[in-house]
Short mmCIF file of C-alpha atoms in Angstrom, two decimals:
data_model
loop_
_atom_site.label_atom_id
_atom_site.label_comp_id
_atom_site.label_asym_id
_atom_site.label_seq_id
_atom_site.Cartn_x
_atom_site.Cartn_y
_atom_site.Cartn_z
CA UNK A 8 0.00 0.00 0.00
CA UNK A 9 1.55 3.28 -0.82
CA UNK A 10 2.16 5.35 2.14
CA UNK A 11 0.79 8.36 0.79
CA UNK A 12 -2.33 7.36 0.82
CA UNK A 13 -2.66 5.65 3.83
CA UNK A 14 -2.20 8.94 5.43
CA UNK A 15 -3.85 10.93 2.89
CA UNK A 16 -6.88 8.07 4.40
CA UNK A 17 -6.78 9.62 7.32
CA UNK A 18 -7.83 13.02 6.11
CA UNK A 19 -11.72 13.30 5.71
CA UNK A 20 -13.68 11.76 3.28
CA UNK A 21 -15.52 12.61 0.06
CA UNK A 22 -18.51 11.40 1.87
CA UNK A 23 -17.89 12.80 5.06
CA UNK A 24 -16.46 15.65 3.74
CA UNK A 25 -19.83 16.59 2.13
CA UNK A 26 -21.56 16.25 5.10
CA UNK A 27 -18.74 17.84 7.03
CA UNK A 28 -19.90 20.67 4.54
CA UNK A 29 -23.22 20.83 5.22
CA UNK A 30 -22.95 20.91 8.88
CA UNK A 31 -20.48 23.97 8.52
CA UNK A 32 -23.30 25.44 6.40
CA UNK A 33 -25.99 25.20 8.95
CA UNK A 34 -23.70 26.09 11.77
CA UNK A 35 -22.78 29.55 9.94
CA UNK A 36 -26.73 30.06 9.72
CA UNK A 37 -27.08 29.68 13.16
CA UNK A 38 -27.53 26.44 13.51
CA UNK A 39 -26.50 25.46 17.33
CA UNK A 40 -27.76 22.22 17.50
CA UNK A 41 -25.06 21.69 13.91
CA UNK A 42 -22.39 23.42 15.68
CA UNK A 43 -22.67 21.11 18.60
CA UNK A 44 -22.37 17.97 16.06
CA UNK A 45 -19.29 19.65 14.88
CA UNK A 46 -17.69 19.94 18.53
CA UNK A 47 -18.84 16.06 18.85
CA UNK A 48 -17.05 15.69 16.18
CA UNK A 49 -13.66 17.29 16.56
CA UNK A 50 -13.38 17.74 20.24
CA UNK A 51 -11.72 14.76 20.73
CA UNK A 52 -9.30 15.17 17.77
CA UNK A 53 -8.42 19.03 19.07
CA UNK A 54 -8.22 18.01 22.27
CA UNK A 55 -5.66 15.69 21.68
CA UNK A 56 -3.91 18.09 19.44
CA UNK A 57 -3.27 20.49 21.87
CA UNK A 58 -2.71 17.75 24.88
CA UNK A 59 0.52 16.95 22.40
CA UNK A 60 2.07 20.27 22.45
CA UNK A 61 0.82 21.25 26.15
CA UNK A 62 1.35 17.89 28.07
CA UNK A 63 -1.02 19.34 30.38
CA UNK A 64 -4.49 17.45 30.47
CA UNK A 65 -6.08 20.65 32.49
CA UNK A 66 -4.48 22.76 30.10
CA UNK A 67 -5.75 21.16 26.99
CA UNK A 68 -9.51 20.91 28.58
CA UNK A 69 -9.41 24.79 29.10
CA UNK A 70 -7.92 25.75 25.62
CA UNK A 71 -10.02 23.07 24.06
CA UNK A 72 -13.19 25.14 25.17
CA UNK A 73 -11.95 28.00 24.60
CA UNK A 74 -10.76 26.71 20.56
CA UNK A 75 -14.93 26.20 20.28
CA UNK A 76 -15.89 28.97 22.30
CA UNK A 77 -13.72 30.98 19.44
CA UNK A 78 -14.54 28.94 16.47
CA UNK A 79 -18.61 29.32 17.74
CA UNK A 80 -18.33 32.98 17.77
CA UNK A 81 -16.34 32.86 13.93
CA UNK A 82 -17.78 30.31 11.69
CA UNK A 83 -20.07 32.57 10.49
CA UNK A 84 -17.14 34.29 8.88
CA UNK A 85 -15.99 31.03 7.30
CA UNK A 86 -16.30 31.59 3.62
CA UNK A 87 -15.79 27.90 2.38
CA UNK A 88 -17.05 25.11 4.51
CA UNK A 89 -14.76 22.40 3.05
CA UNK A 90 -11.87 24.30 5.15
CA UNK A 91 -13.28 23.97 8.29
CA UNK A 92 -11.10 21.42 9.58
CA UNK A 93 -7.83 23.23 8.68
CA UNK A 94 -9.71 26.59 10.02
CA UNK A 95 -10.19 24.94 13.65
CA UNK A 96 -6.73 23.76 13.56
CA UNK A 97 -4.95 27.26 12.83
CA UNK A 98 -7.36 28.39 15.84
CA UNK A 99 -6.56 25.32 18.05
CA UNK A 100 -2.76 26.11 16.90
CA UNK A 101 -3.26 30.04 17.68
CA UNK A 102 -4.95 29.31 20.87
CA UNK A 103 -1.40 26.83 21.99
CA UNK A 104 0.63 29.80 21.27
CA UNK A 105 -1.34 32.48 23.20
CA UNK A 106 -0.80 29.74 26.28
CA UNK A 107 2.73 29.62 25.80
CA UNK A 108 3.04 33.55 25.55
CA UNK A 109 0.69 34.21 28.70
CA UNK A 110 2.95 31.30 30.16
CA UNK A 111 6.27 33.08 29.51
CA UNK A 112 5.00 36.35 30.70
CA UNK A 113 3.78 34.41 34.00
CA UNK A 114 6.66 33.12 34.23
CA UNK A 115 8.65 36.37 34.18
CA UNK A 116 6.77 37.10 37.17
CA UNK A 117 7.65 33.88 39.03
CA UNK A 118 10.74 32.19 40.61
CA UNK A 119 10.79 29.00 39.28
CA UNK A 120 8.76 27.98 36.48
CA UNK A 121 6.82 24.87 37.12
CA UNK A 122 7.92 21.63 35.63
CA UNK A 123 5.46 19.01 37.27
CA UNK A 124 2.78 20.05 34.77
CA UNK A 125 3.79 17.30 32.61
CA UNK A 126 1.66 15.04 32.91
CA UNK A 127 1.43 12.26 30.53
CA UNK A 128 1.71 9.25 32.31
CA UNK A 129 -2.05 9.37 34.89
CA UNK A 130 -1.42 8.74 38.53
CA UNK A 131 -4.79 6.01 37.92
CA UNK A 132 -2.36 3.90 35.50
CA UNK A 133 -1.20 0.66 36.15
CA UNK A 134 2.81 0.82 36.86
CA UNK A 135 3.40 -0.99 33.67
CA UNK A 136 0.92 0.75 31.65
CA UNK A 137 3.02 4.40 33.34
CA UNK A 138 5.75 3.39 32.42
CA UNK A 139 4.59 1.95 28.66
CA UNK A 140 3.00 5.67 28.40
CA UNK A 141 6.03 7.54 29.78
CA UNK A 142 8.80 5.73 27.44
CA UNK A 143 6.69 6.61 24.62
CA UNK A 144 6.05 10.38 25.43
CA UNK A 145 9.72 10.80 26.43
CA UNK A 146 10.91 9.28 23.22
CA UNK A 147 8.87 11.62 21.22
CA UNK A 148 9.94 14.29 23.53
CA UNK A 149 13.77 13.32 22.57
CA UNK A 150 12.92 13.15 19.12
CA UNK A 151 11.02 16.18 18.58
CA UNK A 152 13.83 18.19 20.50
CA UNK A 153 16.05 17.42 17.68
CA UNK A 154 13.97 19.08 15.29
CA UNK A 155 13.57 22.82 14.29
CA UNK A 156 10.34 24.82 15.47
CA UNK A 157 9.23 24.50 12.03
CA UNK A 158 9.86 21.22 11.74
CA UNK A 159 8.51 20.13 14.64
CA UNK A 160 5.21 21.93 13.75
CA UNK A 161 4.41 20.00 10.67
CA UNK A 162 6.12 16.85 11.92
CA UNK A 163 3.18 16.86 14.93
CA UNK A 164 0.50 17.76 12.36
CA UNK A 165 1.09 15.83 9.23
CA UNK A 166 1.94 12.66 11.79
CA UNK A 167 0.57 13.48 15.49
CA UNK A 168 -2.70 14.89 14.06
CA UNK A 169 -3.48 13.10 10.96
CA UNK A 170 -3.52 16.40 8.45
CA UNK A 171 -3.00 16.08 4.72
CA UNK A 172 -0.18 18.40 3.49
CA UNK A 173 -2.83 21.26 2.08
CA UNK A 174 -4.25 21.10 5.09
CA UNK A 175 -1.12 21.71 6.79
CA UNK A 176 -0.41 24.51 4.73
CA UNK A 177 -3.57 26.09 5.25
CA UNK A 178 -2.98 25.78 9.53
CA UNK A 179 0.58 27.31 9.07
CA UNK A 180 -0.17 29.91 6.45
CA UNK A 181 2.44 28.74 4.44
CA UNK A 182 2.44 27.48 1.16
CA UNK A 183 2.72 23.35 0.41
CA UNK A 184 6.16 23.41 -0.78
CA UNK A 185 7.70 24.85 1.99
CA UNK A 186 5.28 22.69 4.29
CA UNK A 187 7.35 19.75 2.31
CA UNK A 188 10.42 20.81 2.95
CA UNK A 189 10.23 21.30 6.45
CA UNK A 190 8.50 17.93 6.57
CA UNK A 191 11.06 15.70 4.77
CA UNK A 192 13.57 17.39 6.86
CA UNK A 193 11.81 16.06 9.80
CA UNK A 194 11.12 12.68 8.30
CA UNK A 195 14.92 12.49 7.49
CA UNK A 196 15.94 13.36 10.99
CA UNK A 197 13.31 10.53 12.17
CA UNK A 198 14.96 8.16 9.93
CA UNK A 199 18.31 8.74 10.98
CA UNK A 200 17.72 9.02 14.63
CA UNK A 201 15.11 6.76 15.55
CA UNK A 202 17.03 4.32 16.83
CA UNK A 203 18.78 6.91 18.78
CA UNK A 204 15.44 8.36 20.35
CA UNK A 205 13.98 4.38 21.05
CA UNK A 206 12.00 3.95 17.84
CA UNK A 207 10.75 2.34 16.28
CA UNK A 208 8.03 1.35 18.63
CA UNK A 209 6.83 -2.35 19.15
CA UNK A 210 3.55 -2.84 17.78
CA UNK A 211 1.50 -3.76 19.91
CA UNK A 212 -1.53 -1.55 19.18
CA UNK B 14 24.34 -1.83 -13.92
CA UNK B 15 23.30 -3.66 -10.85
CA UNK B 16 19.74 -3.43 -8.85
CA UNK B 17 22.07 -2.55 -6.00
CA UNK B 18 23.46 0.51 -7.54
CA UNK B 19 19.96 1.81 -8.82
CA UNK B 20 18.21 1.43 -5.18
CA UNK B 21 17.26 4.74 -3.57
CA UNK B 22 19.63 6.79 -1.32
CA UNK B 23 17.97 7.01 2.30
CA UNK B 24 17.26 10.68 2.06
CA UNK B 25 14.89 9.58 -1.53
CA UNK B 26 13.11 7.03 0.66
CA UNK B 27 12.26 10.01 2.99
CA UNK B 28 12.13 12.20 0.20
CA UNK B 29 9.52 9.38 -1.19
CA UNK B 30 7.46 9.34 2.13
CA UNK B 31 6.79 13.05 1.91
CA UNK B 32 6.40 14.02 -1.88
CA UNK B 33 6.77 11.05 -4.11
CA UNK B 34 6.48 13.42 -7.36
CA UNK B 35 9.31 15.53 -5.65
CA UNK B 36 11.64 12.28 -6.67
CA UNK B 37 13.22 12.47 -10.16
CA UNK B 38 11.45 10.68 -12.84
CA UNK B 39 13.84 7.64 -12.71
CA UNK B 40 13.38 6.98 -9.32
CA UNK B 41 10.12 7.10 -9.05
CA UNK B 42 10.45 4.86 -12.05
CA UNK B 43 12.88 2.06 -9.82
CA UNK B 44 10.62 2.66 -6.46
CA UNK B 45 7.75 1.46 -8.92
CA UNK B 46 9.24 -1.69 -9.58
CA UNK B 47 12.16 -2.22 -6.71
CA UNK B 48 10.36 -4.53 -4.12
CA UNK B 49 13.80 -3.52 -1.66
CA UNK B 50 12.98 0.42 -1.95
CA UNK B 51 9.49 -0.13 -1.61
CA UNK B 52 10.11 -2.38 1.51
CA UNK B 53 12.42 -0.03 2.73
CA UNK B 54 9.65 2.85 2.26
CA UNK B 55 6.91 1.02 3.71
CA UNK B 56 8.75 0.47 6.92
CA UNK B 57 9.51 4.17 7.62
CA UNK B 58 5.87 4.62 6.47
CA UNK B 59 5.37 2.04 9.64
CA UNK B 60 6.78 3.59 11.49
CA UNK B 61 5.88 7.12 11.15
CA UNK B 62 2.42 5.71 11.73
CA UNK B 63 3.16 4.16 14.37
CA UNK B 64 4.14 7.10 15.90
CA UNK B 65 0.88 8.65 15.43
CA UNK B 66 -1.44 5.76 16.32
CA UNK B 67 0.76 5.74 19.99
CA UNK B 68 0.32 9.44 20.81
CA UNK B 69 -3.38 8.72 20.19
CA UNK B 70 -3.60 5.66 22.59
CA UNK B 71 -1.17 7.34 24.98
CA UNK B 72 -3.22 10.27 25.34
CA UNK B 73 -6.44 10.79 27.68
CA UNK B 74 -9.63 11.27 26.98
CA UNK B 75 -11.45 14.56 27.18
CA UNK B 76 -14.27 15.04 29.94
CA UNK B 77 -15.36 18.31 30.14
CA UNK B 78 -18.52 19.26 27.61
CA UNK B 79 -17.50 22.21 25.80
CA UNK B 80 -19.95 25.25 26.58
CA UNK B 81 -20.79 27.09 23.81
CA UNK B 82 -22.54 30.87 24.90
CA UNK B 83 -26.10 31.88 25.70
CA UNK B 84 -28.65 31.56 22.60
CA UNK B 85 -29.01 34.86 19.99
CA UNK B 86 -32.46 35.14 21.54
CA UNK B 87 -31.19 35.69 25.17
CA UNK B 88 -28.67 37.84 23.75
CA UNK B 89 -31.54 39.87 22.10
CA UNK B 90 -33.71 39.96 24.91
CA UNK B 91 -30.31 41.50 27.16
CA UNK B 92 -29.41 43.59 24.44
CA UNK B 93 -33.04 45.16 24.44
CA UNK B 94 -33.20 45.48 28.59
CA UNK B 95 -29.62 47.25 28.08
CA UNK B 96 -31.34 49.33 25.53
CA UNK B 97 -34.17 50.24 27.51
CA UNK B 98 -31.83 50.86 30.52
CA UNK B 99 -29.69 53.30 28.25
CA UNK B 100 -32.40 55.28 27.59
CA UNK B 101 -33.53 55.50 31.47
CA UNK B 102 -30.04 56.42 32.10
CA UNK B 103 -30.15 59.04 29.63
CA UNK B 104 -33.59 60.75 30.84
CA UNK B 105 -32.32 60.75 34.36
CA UNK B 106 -29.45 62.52 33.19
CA UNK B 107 -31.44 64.97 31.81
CA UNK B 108 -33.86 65.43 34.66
CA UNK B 109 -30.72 66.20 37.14
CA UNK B 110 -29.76 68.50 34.46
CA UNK B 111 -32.51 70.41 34.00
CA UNK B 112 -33.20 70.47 38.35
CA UNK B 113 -30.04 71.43 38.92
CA UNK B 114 -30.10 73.98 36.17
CA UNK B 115 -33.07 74.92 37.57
CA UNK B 116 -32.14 75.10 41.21
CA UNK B 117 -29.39 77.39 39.67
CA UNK B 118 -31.26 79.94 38.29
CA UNK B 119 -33.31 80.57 41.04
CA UNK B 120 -30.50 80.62 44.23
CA UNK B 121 -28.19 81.78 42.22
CA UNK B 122 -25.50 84.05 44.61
CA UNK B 123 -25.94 87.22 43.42
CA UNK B 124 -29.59 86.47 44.26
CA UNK B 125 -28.80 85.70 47.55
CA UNK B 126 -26.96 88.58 48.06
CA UNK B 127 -29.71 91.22 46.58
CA UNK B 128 -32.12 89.52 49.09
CA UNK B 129 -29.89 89.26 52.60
CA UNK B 130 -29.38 93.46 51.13
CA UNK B 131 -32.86 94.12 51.22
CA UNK B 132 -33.73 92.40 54.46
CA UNK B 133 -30.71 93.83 56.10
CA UNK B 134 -31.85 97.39 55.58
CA UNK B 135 -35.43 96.47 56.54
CA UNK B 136 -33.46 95.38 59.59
CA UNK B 137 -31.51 98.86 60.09
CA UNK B 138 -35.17 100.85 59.72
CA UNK B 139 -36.78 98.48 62.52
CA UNK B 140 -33.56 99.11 65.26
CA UNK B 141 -33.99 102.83 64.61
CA UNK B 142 -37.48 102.70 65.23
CA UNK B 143 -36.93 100.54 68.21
CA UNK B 144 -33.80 102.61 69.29
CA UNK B 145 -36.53 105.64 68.72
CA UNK B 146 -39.30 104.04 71.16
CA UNK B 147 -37.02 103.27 73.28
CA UNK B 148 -35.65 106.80 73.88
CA UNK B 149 -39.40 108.67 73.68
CA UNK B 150 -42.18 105.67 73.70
CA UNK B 151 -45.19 108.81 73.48
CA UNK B 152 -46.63 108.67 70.22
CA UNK B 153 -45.58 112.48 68.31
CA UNK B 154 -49.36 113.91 68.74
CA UNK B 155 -49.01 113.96 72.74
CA UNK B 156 -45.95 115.86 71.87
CA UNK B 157 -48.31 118.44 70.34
CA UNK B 158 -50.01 119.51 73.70
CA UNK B 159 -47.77 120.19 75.36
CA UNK B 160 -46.95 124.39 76.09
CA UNK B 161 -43.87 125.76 74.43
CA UNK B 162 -40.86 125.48 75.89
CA UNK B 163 -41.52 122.44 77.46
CA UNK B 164 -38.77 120.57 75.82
CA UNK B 165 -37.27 118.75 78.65
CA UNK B 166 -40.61 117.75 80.04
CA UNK B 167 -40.50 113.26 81.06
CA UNK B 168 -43.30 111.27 79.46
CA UNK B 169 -44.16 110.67 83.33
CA UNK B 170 -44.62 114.24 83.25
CA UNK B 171 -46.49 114.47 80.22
CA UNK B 172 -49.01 111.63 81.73
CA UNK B 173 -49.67 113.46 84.65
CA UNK B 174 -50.81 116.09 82.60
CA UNK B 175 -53.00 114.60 80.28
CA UNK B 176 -54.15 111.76 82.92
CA UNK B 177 -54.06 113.74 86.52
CA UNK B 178 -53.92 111.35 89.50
CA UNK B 179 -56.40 112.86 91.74
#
């Protein structure tokens, strides 16, 4: 199976792309009860998107309502409902940064800057399921270190979130084949350095 | 020339993972036919999904339900008490205004000051009157009977005369 594809599988649809559509549609009209299919729809998939670049499960809850709380108040505004996806990404992606600017600022004001808000491996897990959990997220940690902020960026959402490469482009603002670039530099650097970093992974999934 | 020496560098099997048409036309050509590249491409496609699919399973769940705002129709309904409440505002504005103008006008200081004037020389007249009764309490037509020359005469005087205790 060509590779390209599979992930290109991941993005949405034709089919539920065109009812992705007409959900936008109704939720620009005014449609609540559509604009609360569309959270049941993404909140997950946001939510996890920002839990990735926050580590923070509180902190992802909070800027995950406040990604629809935005995106509520703006679809209106959205011109062409097939972009919604990558529209509620560059908000989700906007909304990350403001955190880590109000988090700097804080921080300015502060001593010591917290550390313990990493959080990926729950206090409710089993030790080996902790420790399964922690490898992983400090492997990816390692990895992603290596790589440039730009890199890093489309790395996590062409691979962490599932986006196609347009739809990447749109989230950034940048056009596809600098979105490329950046990506097969990070692809390179996770070929070469896997190893180095713990991958590949076991599959045990 | 060997398969070997045809087989894609590393950096085209990335290269190949991320942009396929970005390879040149004759290795796309050999990845199309090279069951070793393509291997060697599926793997770090494996991988890289892999990746993904763990950071999914590795991270929670969300629990809170998003709140979106209050309906339009709320907001209307708050936007026309705020309205209404504007315009309240507004007239009692005015109506201080216009009191306060009012009240202005009419105790105005130099007002004041004509008036405490006035009632302060009302005041003078009725202490010279009293200061007058005081010295000579007989009304001026008693003063009328009496004989010339009299001048020095005491009203006790002047009763005896008019009112003789027999």
């Amino acid at each position: 199976m060509d590779g390209l594809e599979q992930y290109d599988d991941q993005v949405v649809n034709p089919d539920d792309a065109a009812a992705l559509a007409e959900a936008v549609k109704m939720a620009a009209a005014g449609d609540r009860r559509a604009f609360e299919g569309l959270i049941a729809r993404f909140q997950g998939d946001i939510f996890r998107m920002v839990y990735y670049r926050t580590s923070s499960r509180m902190d992802a809850e909070d800027i995950t309502q406040e990604i629809f709380m935005n995106a509520y108040r703006g679809v209106k505004g959205l011109k062409d409902p097939g972009m919604f996806r990558s529209w509620l990404y560059r908000i989700a992606l906007n909304a990350v940064r403001d955190f880590y600017r109000k988090k700097r600022l804080r921080s300015i004001f502060t001593f010591f800057s917290p550390q313990h808000d990493e959080e990926h491996a729950s206090r409710d897990d089993s030790s080996l399921d902790h420790l399964e959990k922690k490898q992983f997220w400090d492997r990816l940690g390692a990895f992603l270190s290596r790589l440039s902020d730009a890199e890093k960026e489309v790395f996590r959402l062409r691979f962490l979130d599932g986006l196609g490469i347009k739809e990447v482009s749109v989230v950034l603002g940048k056009n596809e084949s600098t979105v490329k670039t950046h990506l097969y530099r990070a692809v390179d650097k996770f070929r070469k350095e896997q190893e180095l970093c713990g991958f590949p992974l076991e599959e045990s999934l | 020339m060997s398969m070997d020496k045809d087989h894609l560098s590393p950096e085209e099997l990335s290269l190949s993972v991320v942009d396929e048409k970005g390879l040149a036309g004759q290795s796309r050509d050999h990845l199309k036919h090279c069951p070793v590249c393509q291997r060697g491409r599926q793997e770090l496609v494996r991988q890289l999904d892999l990746v993904g699919k763990s950071a999914r399973q590795y991270a929670p769940e969300p629990v809170r339900k998003i709140v979106l705002p209050v309906e339009e129709e709320q907001r209307k309904g708050w936007s026309l008490s705020w309205g209404f409440t504007l315009k309240l505002a507004a007239a009692a504005a005015l109506l201080v205004l216009t009191v306060s103008w009012l009240v202005q006008f009419r105790y105005s200081p130099e007002i004041d000051q004509n008036l405490i004037a006035r009632e302060m020389v009302q005041d003078e007249k009725l202490m010279i009157e009293i200061s007058m009764l005081e010295e000579d309490s007989l009304p001026a037509s008693y003063r009328e009977i009496l004989p010339e020359g009299a001048s020095d005469v005491s009203d006790e005087d002047i009763y005896d005369f008019v009112v003789p205790i027999s």
